[in-house]
Short mmCIF file of C-alpha atoms in Angstrom, two decimals:
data_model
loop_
_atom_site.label_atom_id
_atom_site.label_comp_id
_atom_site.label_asym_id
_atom_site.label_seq_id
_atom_site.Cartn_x
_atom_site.Cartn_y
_atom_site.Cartn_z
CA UNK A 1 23.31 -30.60 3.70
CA UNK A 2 24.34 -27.04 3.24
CA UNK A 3 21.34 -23.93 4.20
CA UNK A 4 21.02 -20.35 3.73
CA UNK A 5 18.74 -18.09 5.28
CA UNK A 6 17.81 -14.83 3.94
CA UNK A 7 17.14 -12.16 6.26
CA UNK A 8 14.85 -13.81 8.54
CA UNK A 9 14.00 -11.25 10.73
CA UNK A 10 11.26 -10.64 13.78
CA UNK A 11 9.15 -12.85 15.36
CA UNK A 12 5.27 -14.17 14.23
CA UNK A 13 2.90 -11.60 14.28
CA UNK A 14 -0.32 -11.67 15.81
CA UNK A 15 -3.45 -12.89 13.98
CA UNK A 16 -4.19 -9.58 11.75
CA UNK A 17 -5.58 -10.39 8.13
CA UNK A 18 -2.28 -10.98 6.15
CA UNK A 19 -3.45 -8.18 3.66
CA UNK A 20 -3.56 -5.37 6.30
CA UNK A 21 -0.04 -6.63 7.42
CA UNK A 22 1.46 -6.33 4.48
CA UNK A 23 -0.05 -3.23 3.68
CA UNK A 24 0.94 -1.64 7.30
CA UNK A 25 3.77 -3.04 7.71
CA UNK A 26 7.34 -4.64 6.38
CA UNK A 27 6.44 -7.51 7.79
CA UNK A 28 4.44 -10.55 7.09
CA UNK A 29 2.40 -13.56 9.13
CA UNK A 30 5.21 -15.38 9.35
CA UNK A 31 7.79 -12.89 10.80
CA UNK A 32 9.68 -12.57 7.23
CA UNK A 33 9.82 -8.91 5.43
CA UNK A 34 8.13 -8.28 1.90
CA UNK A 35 11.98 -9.00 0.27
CA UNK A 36 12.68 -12.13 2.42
CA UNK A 37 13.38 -15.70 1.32
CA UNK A 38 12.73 -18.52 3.98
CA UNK A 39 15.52 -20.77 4.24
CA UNK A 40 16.47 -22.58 1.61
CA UNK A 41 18.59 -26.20 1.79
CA UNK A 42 20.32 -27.10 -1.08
CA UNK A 43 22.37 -30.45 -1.64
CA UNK A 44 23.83 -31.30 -4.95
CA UNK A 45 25.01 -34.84 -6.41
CA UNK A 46 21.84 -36.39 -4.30
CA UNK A 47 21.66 -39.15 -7.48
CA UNK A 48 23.99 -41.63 -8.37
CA UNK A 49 22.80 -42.44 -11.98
CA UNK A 50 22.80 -39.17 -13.44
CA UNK A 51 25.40 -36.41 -14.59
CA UNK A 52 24.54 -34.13 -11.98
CA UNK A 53 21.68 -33.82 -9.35
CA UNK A 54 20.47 -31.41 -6.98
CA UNK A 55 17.66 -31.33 -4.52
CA UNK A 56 16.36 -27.71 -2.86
CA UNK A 57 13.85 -27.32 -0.10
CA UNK A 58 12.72 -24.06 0.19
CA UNK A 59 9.82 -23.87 2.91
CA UNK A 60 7.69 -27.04 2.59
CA UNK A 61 8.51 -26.55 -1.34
CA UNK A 62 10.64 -30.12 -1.79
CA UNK A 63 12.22 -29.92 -5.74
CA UNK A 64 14.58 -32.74 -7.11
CA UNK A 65 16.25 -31.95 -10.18
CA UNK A 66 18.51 -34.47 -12.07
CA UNK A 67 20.31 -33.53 -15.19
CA UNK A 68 21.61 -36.54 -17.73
CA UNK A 69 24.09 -36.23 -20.57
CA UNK A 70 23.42 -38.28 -23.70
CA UNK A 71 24.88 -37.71 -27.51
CA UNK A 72 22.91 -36.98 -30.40
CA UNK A 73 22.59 -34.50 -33.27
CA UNK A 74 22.57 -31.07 -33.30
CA UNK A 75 19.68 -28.82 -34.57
CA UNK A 76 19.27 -28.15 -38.05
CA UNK A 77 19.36 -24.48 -37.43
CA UNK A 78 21.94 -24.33 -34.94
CA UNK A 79 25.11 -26.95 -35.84
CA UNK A 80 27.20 -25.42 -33.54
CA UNK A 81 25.33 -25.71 -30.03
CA UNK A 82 24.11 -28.98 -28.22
CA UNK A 83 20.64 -27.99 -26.53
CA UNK A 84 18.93 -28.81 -23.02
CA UNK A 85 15.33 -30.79 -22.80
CA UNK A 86 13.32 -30.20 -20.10
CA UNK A 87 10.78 -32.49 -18.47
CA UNK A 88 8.78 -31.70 -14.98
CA UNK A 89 7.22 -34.18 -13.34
CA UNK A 90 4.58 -33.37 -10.80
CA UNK A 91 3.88 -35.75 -8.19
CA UNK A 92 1.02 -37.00 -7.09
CA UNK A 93 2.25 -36.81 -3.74
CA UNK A 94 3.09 -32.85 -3.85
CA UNK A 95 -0.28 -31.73 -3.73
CA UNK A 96 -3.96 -33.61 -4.16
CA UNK A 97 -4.42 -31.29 -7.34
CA UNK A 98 -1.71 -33.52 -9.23
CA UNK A 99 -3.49 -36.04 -9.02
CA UNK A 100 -4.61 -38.19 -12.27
CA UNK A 101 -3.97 -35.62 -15.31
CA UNK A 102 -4.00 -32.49 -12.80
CA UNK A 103 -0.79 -31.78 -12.70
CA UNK A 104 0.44 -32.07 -16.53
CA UNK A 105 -0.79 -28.65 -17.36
CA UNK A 106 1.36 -27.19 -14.58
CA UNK A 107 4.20 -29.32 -15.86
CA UNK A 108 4.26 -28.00 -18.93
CA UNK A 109 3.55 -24.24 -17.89
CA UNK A 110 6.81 -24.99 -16.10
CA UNK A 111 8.83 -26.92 -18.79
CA UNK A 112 8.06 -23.60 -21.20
CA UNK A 113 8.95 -20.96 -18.94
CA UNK A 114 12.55 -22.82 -18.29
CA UNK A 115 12.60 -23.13 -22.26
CA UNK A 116 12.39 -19.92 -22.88
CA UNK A 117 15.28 -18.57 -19.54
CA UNK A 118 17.67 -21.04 -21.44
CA UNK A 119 16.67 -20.32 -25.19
CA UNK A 120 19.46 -18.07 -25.53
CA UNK A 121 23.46 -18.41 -25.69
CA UNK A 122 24.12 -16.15 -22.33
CA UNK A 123 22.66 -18.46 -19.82
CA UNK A 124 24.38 -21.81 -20.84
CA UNK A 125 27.34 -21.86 -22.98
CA UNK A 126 25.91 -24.03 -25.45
CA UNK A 127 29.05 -24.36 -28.15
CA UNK A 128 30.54 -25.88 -25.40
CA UNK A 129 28.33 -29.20 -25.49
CA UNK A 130 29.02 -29.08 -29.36
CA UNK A 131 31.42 -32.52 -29.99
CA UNK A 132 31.45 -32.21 -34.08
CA UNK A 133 29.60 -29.64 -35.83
CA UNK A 134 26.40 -30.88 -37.32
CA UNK A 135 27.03 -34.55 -36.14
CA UNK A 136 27.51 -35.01 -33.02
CA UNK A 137 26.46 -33.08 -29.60
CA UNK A 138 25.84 -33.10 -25.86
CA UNK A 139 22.31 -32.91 -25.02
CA UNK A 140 21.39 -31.99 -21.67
CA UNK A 141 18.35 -34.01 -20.15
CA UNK A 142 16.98 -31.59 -17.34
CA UNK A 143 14.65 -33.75 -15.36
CA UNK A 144 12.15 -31.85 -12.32
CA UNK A 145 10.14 -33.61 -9.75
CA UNK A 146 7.99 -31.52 -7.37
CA UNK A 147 8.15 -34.01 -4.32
CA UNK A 148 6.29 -30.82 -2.26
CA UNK A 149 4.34 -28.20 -3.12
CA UNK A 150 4.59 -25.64 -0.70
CA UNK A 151 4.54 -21.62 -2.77
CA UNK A 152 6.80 -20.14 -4.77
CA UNK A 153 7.29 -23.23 -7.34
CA UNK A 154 9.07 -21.70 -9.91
CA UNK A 155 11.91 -19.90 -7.86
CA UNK A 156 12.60 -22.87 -5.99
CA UNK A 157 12.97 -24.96 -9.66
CA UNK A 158 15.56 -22.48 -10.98
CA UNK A 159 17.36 -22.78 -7.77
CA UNK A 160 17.51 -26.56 -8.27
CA UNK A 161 18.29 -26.49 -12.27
CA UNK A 162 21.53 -24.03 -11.39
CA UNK A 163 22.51 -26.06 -8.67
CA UNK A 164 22.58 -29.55 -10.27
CA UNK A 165 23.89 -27.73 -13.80
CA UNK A 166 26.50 -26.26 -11.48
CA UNK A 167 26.95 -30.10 -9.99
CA UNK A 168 26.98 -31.52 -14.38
CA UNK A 169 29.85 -33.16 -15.40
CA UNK A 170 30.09 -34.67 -19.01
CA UNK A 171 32.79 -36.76 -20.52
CA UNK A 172 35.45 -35.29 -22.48
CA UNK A 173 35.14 -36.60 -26.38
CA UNK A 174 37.91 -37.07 -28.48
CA UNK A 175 37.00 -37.13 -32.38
CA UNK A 176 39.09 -39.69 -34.28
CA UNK A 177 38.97 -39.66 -38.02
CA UNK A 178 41.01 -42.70 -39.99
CA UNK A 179 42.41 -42.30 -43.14
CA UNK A 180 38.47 -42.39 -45.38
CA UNK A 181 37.39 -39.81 -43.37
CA UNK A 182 35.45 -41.84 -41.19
CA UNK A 183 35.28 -40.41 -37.36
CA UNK A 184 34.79 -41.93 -34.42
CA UNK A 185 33.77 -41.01 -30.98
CA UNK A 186 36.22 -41.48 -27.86
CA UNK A 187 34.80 -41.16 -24.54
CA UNK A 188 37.57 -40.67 -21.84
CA UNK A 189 37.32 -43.50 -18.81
CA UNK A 190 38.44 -41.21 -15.69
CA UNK A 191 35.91 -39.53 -14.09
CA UNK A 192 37.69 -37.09 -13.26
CA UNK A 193 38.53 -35.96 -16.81
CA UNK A 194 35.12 -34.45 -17.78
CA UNK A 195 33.75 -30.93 -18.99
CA UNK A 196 31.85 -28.39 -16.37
CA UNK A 197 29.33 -25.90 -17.66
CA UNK A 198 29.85 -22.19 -16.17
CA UNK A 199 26.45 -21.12 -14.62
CA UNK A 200 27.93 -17.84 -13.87
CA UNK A 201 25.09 -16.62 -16.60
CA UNK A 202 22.70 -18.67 -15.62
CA UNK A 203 19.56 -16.40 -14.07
CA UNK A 204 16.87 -17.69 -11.28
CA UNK A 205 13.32 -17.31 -11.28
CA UNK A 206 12.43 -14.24 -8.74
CA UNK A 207 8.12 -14.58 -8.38
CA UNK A 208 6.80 -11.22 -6.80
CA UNK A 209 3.00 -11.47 -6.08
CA UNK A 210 1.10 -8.65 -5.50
CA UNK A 211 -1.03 -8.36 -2.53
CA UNK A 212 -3.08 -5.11 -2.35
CA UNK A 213 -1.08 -2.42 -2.76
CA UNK A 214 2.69 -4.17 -1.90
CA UNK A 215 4.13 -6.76 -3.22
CA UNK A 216 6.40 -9.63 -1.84
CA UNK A 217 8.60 -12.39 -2.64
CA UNK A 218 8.75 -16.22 -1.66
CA UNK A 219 5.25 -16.32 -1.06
CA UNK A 220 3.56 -19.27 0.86
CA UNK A 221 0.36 -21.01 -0.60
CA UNK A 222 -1.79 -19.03 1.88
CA UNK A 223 0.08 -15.57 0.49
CA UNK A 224 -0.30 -17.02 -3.26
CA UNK A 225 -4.09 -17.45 -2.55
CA UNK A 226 -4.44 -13.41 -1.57
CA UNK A 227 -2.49 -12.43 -4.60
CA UNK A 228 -4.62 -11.86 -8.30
CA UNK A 229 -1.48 -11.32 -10.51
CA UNK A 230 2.40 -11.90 -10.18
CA UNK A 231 5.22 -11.39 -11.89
CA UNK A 232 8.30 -13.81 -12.26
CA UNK A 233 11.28 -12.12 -13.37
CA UNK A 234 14.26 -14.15 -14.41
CA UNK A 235 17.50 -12.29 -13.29
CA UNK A 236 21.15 -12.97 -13.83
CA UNK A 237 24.21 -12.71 -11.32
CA UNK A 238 24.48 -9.06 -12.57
CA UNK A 239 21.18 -8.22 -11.99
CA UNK A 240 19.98 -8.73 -16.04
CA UNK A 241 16.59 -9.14 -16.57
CA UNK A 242 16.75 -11.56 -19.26
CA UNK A 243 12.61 -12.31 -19.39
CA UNK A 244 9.36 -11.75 -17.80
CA UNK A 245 6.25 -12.94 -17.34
CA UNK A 246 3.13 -12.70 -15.86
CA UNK A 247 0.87 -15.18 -13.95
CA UNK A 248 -2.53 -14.64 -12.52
CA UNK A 249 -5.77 -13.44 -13.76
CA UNK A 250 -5.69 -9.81 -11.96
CA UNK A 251 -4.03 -7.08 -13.58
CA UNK A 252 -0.81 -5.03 -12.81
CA UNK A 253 -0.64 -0.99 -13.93
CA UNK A 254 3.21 -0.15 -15.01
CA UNK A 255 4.18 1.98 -12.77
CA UNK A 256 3.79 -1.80 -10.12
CA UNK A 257 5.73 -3.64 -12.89
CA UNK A 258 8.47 -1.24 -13.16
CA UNK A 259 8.93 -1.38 -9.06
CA UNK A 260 8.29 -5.33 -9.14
CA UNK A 261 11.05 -5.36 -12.21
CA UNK A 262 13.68 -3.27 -9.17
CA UNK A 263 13.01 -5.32 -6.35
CA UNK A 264 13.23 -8.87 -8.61
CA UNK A 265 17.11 -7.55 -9.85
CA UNK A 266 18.08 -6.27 -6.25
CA UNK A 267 16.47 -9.71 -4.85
CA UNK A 268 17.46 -11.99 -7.69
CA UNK A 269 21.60 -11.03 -6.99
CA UNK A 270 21.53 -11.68 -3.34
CA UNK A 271 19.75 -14.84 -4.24
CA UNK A 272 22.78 -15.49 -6.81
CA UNK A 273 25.46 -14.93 -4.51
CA UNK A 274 24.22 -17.03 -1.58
CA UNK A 275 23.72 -19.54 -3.78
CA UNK A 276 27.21 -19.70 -5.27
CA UNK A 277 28.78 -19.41 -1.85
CA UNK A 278 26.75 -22.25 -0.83
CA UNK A 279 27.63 -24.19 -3.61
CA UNK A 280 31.17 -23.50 -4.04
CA UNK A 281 31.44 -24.26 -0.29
CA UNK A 282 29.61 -27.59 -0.20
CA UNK A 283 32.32 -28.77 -3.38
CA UNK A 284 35.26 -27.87 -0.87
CA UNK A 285 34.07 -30.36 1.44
CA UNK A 286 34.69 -33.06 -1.17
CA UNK A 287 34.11 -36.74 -0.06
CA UNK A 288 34.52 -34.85 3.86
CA UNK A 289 30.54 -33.35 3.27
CA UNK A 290 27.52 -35.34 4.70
CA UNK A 291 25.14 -36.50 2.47
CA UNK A 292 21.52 -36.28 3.25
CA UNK A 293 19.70 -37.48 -0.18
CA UNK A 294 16.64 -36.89 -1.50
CA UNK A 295 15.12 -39.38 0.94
CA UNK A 296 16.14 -37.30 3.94
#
């Protein structure tokens, strides 16, 4: 298993209210600075009966995502593309609230927010996953489990999604058509002879919660609980915004969006390029890298 740490910096603080730290000072109760990540492990191809896997601990936040390529038809209103499903599944496990029906509506609040980062062509290339126009496609069966629940959900769940995208690998097709026109699918049997998605384009979830007058990133559950309102910003490599949202029941003024909007793109492409290096360095260990699993 591969880790980065972002900018971990100082040592615990002493037992002041979390609010006046923040507001004081850079620094929070656990050491980190308003713009610091804890460490994040990430291991991809953690599940053998899937396309492409990935697990990310970020904290005590535990996230398995596993990604499953299966033909069907494309949309009527878009012949061209294949499409991704999403499903999140929060265990009971995570967090006492998920328990019975608790944690479908949190599911779901999660499963729209990662429909709407990916319902556009610039994060996934999705003509690529087309196999015969308005016949045949790829679709892409994105599958979340929250094993943990330990703050800051929804960054570490894009993390996961555009590490086990990065980890996808579909079968190349070959379209045959005989002589009445009728075509048939070929799938190719080497598994090395596949088709990779480019998740150059593909943003991450940065969450900024406000707390008093600041505002921080990667929060914990005890920082989430001193925060009214946040803001999760989706943000590409390049530092595009490509959509927003707020969370929360307290209110932010514009002039604390606008600075929450900065610090999400200046955040968000660190966050991009530590995860690519980690990623494209865990592939160039090959069969050499140690495997951990998801039951590690």
């Amino acid at each position: 298993m591969l880790g980065l740490v972002m900018s971990y910096q100082g040592k615990p603080i002493s037992s002041q209210p979390l609010k006046i730290t923040v507001l004081k000072e850079d620094l929070r109760v656990d050491g980190r600075g308003c713009e610091d990540y804890r460490c994040v492990d990430v291991e991809t191809d953690v599940v053998s009966n899937t396309s492409g896997s990935a697990r990310v601990k970020l904290g005590h936040t535990d996230i398995l995502v596993g990604v499953k390529a299966e033909m069907g038809t494309p949309k009527l209103e878009k012949p061209n593309e294949g499409y991704l499903e999403f499903f999140v599944d929060c265990s009971a496990n995570a967090t006492p609230e998920f328990e019975g029906r608790g944690g479908d509506d949190l599911g779901t609040e999660i499963a729209n927010t990662l429909y709407r980062i990916f319902n556009n062509e610039s994060s996934v290339d999705l003509k690529s996953l087309c196999i015969s126009p308005r016949e045949h496609c790829w679709i892409l069966y994105v599958d979340v489990l929250l094993l943990e629940c330990g703050g800051n959900l929804f960054d570490a769940i894009s993390i996961a999604v555009k590490a086990a995208l990065f980890n996808t690998r579909i079968p190349r097709v070959r379209v045959l058509e005989d002589e009445e026109g009728s075509k048939d699918i070929e799938l190719s049997d080497d598994p090395y002879d596949c088709i990779r998605l480019s998740v150059e384009n593909v943003p991450c979830i940065v969450t900024l919660c406000k707390i008093g007058y600041r505002h921080v990133v990667d929060a914990t559950l005890q920082e989430e609980a001193c925060s009214l309102a946040s803001l999760l910003v989706s943000v590409t490599s390049k530092g595009v915004v490509t959509c927003m949202r707020k969370v929360g029941k307290g209110s932010l003024d514009p002039e604390s969006i606008f600075e929450m909007m900065e610090t999400g793109k200046r955040v968000g492409k660190v966050l991009h390029t530590s995860l690519q290096n980690i990623l494209h360095k865990e592939e160039s260990l090959g069969p050499k890298r140690q495997k951990v699993g998801f039951l590690g």
